[in-house]
Short mmCIF file of C-alpha atoms and ligand atoms in Angstrom, two decimals:
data_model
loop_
_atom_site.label_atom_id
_atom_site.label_comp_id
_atom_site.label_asym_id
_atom_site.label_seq_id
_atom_site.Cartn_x
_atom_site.Cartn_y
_atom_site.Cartn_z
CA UNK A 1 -19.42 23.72 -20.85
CA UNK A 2 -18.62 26.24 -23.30
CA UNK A 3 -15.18 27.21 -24.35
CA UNK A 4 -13.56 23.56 -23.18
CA UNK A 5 -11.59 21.48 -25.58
CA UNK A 6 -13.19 18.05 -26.11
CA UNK A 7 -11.25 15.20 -25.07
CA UNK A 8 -11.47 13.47 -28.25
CA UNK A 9 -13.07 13.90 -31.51
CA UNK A 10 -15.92 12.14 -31.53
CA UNK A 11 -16.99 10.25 -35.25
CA UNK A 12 -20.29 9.01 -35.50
CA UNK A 13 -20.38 8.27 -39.65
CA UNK A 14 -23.39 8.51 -40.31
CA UNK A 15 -22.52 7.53 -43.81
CA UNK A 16 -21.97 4.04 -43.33
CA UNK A 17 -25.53 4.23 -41.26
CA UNK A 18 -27.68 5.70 -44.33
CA UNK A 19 -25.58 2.82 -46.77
CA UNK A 20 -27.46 0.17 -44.89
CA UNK A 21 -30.85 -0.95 -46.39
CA UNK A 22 -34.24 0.30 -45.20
CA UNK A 23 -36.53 -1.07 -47.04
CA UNK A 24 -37.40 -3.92 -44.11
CA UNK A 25 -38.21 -3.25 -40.73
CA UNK A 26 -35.32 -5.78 -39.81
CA UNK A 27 -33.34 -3.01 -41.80
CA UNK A 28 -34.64 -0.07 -39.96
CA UNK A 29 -33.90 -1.38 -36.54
CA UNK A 30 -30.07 -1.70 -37.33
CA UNK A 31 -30.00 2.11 -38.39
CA UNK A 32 -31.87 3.14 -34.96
CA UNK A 33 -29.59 0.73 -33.46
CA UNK A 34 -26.12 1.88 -35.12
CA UNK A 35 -28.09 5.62 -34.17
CA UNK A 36 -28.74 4.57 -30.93
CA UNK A 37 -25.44 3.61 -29.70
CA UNK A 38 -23.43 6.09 -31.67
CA UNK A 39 -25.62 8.78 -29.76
CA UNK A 40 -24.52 6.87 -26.52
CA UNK A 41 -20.77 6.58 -27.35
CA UNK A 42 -21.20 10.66 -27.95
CA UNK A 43 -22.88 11.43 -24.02
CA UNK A 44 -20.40 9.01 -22.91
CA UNK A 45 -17.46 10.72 -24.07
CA UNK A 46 -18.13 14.44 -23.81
CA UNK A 47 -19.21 13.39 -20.56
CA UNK A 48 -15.65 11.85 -19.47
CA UNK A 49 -14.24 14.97 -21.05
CA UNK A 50 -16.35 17.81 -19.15
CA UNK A 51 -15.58 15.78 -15.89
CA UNK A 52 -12.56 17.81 -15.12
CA UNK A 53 -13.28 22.03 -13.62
CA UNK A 54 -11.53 22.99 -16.33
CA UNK A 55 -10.14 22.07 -19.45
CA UNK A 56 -6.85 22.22 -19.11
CA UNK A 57 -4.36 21.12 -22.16
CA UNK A 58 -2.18 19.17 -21.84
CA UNK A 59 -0.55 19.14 -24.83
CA UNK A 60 -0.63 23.53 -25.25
CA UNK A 61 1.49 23.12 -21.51
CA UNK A 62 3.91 20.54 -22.82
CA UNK A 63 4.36 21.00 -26.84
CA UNK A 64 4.41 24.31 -26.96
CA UNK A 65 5.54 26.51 -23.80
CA UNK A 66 7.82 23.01 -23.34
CA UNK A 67 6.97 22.41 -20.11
CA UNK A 68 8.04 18.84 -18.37
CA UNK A 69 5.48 16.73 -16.57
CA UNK A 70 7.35 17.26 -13.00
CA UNK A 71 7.02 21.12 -13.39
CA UNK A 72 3.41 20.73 -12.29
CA UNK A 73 3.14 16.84 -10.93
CA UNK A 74 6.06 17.67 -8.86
CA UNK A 75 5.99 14.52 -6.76
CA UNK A 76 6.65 12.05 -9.71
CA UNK A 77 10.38 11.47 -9.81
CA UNK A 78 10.27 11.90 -5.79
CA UNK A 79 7.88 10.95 -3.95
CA UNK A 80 4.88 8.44 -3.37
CA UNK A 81 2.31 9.97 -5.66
CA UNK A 82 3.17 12.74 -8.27
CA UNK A 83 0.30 15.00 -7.11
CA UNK A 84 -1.26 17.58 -8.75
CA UNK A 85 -0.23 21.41 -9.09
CA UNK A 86 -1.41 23.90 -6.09
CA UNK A 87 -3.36 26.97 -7.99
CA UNK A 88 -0.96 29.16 -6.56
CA UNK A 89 1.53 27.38 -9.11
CA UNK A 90 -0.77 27.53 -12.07
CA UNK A 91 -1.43 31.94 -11.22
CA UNK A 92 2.65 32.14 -10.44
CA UNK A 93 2.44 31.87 -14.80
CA UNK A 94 -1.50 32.91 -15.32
CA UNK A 95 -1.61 36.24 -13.50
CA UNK A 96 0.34 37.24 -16.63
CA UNK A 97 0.00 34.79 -19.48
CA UNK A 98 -2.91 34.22 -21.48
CA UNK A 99 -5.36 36.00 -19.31
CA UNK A 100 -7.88 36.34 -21.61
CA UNK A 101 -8.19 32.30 -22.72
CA UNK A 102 -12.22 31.16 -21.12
CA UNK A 103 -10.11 28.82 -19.56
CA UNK A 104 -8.02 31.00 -17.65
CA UNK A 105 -10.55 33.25 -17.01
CA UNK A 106 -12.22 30.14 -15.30
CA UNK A 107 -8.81 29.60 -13.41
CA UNK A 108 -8.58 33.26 -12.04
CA UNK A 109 -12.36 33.35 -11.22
CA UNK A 110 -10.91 30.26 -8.45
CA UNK A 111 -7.77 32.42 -7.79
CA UNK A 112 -10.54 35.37 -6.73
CA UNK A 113 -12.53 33.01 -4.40
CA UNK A 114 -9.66 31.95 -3.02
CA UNK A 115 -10.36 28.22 -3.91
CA UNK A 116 -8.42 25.41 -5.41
CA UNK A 117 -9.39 24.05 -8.68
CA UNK A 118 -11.37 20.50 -7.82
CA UNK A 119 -9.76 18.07 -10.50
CA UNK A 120 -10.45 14.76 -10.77
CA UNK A 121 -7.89 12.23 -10.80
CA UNK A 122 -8.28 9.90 -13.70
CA UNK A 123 -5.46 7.62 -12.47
CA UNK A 124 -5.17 5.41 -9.41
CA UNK A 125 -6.20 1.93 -7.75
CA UNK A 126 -9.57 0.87 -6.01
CA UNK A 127 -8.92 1.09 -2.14
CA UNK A 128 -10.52 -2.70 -2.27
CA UNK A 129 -7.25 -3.16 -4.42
CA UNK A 130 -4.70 -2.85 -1.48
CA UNK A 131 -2.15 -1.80 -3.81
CA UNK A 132 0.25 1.03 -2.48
CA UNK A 133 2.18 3.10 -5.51
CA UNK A 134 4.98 4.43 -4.85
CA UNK A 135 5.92 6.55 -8.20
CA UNK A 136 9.73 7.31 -6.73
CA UNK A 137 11.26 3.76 -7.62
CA UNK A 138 9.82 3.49 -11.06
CA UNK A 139 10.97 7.17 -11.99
CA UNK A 140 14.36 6.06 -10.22
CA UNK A 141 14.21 2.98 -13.15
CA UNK A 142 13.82 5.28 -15.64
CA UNK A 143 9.96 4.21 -16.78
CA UNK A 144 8.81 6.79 -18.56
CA UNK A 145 5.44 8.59 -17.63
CA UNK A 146 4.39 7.61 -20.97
CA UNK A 147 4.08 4.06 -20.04
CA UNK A 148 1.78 4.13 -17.73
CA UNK A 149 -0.60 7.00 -18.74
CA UNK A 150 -0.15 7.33 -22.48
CA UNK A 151 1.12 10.40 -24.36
CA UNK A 152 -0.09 13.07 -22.63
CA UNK A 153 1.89 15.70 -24.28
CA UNK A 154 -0.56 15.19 -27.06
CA UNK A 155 -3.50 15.26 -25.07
CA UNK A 156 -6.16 18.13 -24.05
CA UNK A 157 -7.74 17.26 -21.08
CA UNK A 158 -5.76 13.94 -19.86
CA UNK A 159 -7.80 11.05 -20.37
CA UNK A 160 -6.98 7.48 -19.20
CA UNK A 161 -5.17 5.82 -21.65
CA UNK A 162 -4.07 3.61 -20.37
CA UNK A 163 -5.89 0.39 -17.90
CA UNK A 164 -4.05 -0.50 -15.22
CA UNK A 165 -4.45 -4.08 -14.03
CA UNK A 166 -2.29 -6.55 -12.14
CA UNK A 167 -1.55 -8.03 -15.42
CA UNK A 168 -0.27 -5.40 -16.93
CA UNK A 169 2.28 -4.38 -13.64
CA UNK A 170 3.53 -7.95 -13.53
CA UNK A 171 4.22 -8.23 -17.11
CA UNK A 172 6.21 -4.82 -16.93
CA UNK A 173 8.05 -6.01 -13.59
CA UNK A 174 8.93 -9.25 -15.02
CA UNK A 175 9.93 -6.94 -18.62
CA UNK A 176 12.32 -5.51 -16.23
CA UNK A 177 13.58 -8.09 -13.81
CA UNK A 178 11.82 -6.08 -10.79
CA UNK A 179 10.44 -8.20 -8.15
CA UNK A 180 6.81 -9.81 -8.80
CA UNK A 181 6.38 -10.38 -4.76
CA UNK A 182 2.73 -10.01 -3.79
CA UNK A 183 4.18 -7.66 -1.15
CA UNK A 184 5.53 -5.02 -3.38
CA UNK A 185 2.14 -3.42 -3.85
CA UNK A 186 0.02 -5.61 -1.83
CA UNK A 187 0.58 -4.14 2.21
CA UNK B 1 14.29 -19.56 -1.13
CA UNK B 2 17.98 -20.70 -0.92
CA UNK B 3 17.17 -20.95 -5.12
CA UNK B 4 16.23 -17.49 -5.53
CA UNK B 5 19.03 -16.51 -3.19
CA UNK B 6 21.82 -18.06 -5.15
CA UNK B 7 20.18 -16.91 -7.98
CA UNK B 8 20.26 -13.13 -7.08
CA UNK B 9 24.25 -13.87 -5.83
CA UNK B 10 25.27 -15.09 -9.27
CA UNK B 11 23.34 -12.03 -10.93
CA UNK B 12 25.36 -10.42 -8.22
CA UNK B 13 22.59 -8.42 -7.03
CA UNK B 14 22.05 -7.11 -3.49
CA UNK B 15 21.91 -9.76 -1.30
CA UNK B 16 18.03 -10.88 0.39
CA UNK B 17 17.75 -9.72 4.36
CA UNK B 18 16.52 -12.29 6.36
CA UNK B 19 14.18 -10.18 9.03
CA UNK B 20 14.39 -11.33 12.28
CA UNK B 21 13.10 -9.99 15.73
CA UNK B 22 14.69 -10.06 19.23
CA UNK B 23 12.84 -9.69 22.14
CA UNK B 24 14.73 -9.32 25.74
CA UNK B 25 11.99 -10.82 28.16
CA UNK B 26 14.61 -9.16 31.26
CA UNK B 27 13.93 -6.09 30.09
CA UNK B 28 10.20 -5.72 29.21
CA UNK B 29 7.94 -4.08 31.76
CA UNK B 30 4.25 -4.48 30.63
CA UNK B 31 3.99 -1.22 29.68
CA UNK B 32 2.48 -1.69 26.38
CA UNK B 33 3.76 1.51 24.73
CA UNK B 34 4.12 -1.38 21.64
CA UNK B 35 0.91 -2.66 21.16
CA UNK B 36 -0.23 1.38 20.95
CA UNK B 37 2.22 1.93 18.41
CA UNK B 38 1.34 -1.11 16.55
CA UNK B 39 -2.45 -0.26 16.72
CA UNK B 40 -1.56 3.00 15.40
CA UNK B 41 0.99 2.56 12.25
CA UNK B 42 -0.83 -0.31 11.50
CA UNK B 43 -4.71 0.97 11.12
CA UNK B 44 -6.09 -1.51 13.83
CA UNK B 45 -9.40 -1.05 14.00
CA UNK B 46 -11.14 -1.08 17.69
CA UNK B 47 -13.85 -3.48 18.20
CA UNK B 48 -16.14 -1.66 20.53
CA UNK B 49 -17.37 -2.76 24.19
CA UNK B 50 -19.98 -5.63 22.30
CA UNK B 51 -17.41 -6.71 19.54
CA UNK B 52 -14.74 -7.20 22.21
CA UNK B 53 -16.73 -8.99 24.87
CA UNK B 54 -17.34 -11.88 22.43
CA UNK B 55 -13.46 -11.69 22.00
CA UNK B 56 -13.53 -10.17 18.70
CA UNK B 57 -10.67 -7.25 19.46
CA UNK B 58 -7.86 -7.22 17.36
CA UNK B 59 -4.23 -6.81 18.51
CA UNK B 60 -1.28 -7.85 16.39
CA UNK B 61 0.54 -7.75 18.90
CA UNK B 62 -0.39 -8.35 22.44
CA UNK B 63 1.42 -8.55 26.09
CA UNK B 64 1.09 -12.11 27.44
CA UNK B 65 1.42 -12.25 31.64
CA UNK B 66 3.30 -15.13 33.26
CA UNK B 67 2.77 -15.17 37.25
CA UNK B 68 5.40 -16.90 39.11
CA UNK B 69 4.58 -17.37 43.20
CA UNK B 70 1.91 -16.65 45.38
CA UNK B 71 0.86 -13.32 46.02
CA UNK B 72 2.55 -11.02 47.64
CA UNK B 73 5.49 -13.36 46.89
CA UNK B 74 4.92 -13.09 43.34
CA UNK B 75 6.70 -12.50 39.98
CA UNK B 76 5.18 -11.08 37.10
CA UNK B 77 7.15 -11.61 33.63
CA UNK B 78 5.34 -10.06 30.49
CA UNK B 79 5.93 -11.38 26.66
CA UNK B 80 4.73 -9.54 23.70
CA UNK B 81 3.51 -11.78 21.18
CA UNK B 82 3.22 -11.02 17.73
CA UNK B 83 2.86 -13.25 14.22
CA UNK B 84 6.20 -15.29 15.11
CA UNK B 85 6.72 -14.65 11.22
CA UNK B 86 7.59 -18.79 11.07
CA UNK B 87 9.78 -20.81 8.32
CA UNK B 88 7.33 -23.86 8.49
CA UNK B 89 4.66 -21.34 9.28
CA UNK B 90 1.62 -23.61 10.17
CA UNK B 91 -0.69 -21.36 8.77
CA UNK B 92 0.42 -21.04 5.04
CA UNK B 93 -0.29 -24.80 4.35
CA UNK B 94 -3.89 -24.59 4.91
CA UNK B 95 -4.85 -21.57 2.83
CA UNK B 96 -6.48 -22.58 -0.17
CA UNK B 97 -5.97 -19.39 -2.32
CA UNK B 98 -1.93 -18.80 -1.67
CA UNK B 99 -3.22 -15.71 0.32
CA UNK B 100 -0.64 -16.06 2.92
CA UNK B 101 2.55 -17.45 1.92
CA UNK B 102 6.37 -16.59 3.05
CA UNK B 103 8.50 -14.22 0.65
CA UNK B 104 11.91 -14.37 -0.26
CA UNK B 105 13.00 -11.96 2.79
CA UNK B 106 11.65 -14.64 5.59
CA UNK B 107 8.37 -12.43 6.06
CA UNK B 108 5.04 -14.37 6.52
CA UNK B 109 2.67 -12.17 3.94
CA UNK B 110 -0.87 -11.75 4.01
CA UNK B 111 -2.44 -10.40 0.79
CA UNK B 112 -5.88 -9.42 1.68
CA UNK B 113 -7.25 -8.41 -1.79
CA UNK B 114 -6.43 -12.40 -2.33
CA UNK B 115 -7.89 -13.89 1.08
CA UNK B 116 -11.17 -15.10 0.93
CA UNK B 117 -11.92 -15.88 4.42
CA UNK B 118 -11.90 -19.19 4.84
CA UNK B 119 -10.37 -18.70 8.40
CA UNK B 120 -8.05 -21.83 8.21
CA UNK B 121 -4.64 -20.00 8.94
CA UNK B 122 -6.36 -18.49 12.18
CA UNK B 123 -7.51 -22.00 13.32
CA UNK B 124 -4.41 -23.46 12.68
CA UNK B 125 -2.31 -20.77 13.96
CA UNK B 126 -0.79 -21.79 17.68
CA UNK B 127 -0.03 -18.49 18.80
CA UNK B 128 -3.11 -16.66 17.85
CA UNK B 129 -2.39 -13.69 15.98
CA UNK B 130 -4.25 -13.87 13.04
CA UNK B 131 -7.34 -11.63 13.36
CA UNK B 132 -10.63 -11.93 11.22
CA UNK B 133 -12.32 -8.70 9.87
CA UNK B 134 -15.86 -9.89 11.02
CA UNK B 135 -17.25 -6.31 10.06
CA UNK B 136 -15.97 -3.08 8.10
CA UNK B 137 -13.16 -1.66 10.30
CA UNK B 138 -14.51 1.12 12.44
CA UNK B 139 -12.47 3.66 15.07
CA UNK B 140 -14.24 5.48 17.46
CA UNK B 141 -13.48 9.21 16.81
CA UNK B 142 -11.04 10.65 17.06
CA UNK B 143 -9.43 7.44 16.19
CA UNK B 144 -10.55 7.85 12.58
CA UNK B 145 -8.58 10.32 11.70
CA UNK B 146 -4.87 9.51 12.75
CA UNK B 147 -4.70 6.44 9.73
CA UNK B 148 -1.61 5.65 8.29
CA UNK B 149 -2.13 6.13 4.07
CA UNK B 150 1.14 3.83 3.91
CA UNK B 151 -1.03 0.55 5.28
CA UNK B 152 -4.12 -0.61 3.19
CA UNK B 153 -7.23 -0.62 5.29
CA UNK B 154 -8.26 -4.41 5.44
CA UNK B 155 -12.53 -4.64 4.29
CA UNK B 156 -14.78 -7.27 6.22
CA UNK B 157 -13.83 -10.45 5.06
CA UNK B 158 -10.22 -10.81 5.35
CA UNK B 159 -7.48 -12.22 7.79
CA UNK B 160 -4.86 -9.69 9.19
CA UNK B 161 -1.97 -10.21 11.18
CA UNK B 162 1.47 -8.50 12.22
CA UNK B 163 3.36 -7.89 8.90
CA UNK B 164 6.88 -6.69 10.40
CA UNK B 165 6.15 -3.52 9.33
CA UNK B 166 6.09 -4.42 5.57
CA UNK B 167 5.85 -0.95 4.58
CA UNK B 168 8.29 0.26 6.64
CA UNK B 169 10.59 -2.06 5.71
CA UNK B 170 9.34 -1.02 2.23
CA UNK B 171 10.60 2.92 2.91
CA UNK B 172 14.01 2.17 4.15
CA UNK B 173 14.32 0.25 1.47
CA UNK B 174 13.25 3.16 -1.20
CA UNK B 175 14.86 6.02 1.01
CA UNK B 176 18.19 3.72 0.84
CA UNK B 177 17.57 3.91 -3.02
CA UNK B 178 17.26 7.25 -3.34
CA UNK B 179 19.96 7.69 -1.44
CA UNK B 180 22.24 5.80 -3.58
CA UNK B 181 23.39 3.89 -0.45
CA UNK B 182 22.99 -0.09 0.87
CA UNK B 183 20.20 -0.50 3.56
CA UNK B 184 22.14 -0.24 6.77
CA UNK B 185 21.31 -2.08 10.42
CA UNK B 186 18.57 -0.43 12.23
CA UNK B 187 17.29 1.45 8.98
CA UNK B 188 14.19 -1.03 9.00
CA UNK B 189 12.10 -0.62 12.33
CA UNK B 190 8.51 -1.88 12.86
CA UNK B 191 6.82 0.25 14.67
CA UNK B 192 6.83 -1.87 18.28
CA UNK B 193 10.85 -1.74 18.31
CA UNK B 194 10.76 1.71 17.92
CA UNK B 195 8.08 2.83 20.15
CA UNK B 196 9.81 0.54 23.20
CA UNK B 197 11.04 2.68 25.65
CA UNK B 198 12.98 -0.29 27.65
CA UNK B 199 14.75 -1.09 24.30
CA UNK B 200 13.33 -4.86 24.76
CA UNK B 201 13.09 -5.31 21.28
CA UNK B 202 15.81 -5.43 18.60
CA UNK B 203 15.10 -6.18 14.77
CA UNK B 204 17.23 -6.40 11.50
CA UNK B 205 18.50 -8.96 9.14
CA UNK B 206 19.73 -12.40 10.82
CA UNK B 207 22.03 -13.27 8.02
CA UNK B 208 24.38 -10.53 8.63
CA UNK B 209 26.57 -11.51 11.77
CA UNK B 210 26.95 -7.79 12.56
CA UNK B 211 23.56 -6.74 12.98
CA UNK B 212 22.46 -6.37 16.61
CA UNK B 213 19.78 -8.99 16.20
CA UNK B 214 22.30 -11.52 15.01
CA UNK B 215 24.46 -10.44 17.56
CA UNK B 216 21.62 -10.92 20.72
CA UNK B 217 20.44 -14.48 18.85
CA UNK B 218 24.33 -15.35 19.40
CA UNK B 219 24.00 -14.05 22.96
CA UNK B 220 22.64 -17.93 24.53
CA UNK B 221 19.98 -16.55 25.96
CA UNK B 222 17.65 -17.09 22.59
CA UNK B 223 14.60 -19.31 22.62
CA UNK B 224 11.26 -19.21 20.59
CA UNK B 225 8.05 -19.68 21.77
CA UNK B 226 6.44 -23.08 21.63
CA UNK B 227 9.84 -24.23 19.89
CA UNK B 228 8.46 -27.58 20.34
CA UNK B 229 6.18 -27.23 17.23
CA UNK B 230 8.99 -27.16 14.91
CA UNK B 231 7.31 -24.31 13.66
CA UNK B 232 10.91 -21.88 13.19
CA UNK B 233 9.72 -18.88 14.11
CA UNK B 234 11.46 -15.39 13.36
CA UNK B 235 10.80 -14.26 16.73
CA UNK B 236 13.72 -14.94 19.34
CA UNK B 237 12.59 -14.61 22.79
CA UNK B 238 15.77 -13.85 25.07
CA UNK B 239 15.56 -14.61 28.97
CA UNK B 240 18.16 -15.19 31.52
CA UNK B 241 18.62 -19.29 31.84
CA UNK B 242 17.67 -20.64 35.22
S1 SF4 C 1 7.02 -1.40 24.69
FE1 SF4 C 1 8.80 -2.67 25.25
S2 SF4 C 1 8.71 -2.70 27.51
FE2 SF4 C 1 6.70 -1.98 26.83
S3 SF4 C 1 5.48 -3.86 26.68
FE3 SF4 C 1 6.33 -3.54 24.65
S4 SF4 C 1 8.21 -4.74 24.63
FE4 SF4 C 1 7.62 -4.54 26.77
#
């Protein structure tokens, strides 16, 4: 837990909470309420945010050593799915750089055991779904990556930005005069 | 479909490929090397011994026997039979959620995240090849571990059927893009054409006259399978007139 950047800051105002009256019980129940579920909305966000092995910036990769998205998800311009780096790429820079970061000490402690790092994928479509992505074409169209997972270049740990529904892939495709046959995605 | 053709030719986009199979009854032998291939591109689950007694296997494509004569006199001619991919498809009609409908490229598509089950296409299907996913798909090991991550597996619940090879009509299609290039003849091949080792089967797009399958439809030798029904299927059977 310690040492990782938090996804998000988190702001719980408890101004607004002490502004509210408590002289009735009526009154008292919306603060423990407001409490309540401002306490929740903190466990559920540090929890999406410690979900990933390590907490890896985004935006320190990107902003400032200028990094591109493909130097790591390699796949994305392509191939079917963009896929994410091999540890062996992430030591070919960390054996040297920042060693010393809790974060890359976490990395190397992998590199020693000879493991890769587990991360979870934040992105992708419920096998009930039947939907089969093929990143390739929409690189090939010029979409940005931006478009469909938010601005990660500002962004510690990536966290879903953005939903993906059939909605919003029609709407783009039809945005775009791409094809809006079931059988695009649907095989 | 002729609308969204015309459409696409005054846009002057690429032009639509109408998929068509051949299949040269003279030359198939039984051997079945298709329906493997098919089973194993496609993620066909097996049925088991139980399952399978009650008629419950699933084959998109199967070999059909015709014996001619009495034995040892006799003749055996074999036809694979696969979705027949129809214009007037009987089995689109009767679905009551669009599930199964036929795209712009002549392909009869099932969507199984939108199929509910209902079962009418299968009933009203006259060559039989729509299968229902009575249970989650099983494969006896080592089975399990040879899927295909380019086909979705279908859950319990949902019609399946031949597709063509939609997804590897699909990859042509992309490696074409990427290669800056038009989608040439033979660059689309379910897996059943390819795997044929008597070359029975030729497929490609029917509205170009110089692709081999318009060529063998051209040959007079072309038929399709219960023509009768009026049903148009994609399928041409070829066999030497008698
Ligand atoms: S692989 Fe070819 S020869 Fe063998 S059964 Fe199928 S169509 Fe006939």
């Amino acid at each position: 837990m310690k040492g990782r950047p938090a996804a998000r800051a988190v702001r719980l105002e408890p101004a607004s909470a002490a502004r509210l009256s408590c002289t009735s019980l009526w009154g008292e129940f919306l603060v423990s309420l407001a409490m309540l579920s401002a306490l929740l909305l903190l466990v559920v966000q540090t929890a999406s945010a410690s979900e990933q092995p390590i907490g890896f910036s985004h935006t320190a990769h990107i902003e400032k050593a200028s990094m591109q998205c493909t130097d790591c998800h390699e796949g994305a311009t392509s191939r079917d799915s963009a896929g994410l780096p091999s540890i062996r790429k992430c030591m070919l820079c960390h054996q040297f750089i920042a060693t010393d970061l809790p974060e890359v000490v976490r990395l190397s402690e992998y590199w020693e055991r000879k493991h890769e790092v587990p991360w979870e994928r934040i992105y992708g479509f419920a096998k009930t779904a039947a939907v089969q992505f093929r990143h390739a074409p929409h690189a090939r169209a010029e979409i940005a990556c931006s478009q469909c997972h938010g601005d990660v270049a500002s962004m510690t740990v990536a966290v879903k930005a953005v939903t993906h529904t059939m909605g919003s892939c029609i709407q783009c495709h039809r945005d775009n005069s791409a094809t809006d046959d079931c059988l695009a995605c649907h095989f | 479909m002729a609308e969204q053709t015309t459409q696409q030719a005054e846009q002057g986009a690429e032009r639509t490929p109408q998929w068509a199979m051949a299949i040269d009854l003279d030359r198939c032998t039984g051997c079945e090397a298709c329906v493997v291939a098919c089973a194993s591109e496609n993620n066909v689950p097996t049925a088991g011994e139980d399952q399978a007694a009650m008629g419950r296997t699933k084959h998109w494509i199967r070999i059909d026997r015709y014996y001619e004569g009495e034995f040892p006199d006799i003749k055996v001619k074999y036809r694979p039979v696969m979705c027949q991919q129809c214009d007037e498809a009987p089995c689109e009609p009767v679905c009551p959620v669009n599930a199964t409908y036929q795209n712009a490229e002549g392909l009869n598509v099932q969507i199984y995240n939108r199929c509910i089950g209902t079962r009418y296409c299968a009933n009203n299907c006259p060559y039989t090849v729509r299968f229902f996913n009575w249970f989650a798909p099983e494969w006896a090991a080592p089975l399990n571990l040879q899927l295909n991550p380019d086909v979705s597996i279908r859950p319990a619940g949902v019609m399946e059927k031949c597709t063509f090879c939609a997804h590897k009509i699909k990859r042509a299609k992309l490696d074409a893009d990427a290669e800056g290039r038009e989608l040439a003849d033979g660059d689309a091949q379910p897996a059943c054409v390819q795997s044929c080792p008597a070359e029975a089967m030729v497929f490609g797009d029917m509205s170009d006259a110089d692709s081999k399958v318009a060529k063998q439809l051209g040959s007079g030798r072309s038929g399709q399978l219960l023509e009768s029904l009026g049903t148009k299927p994609r399928v041409f059977y070829l066999e030497k007139a008698d």
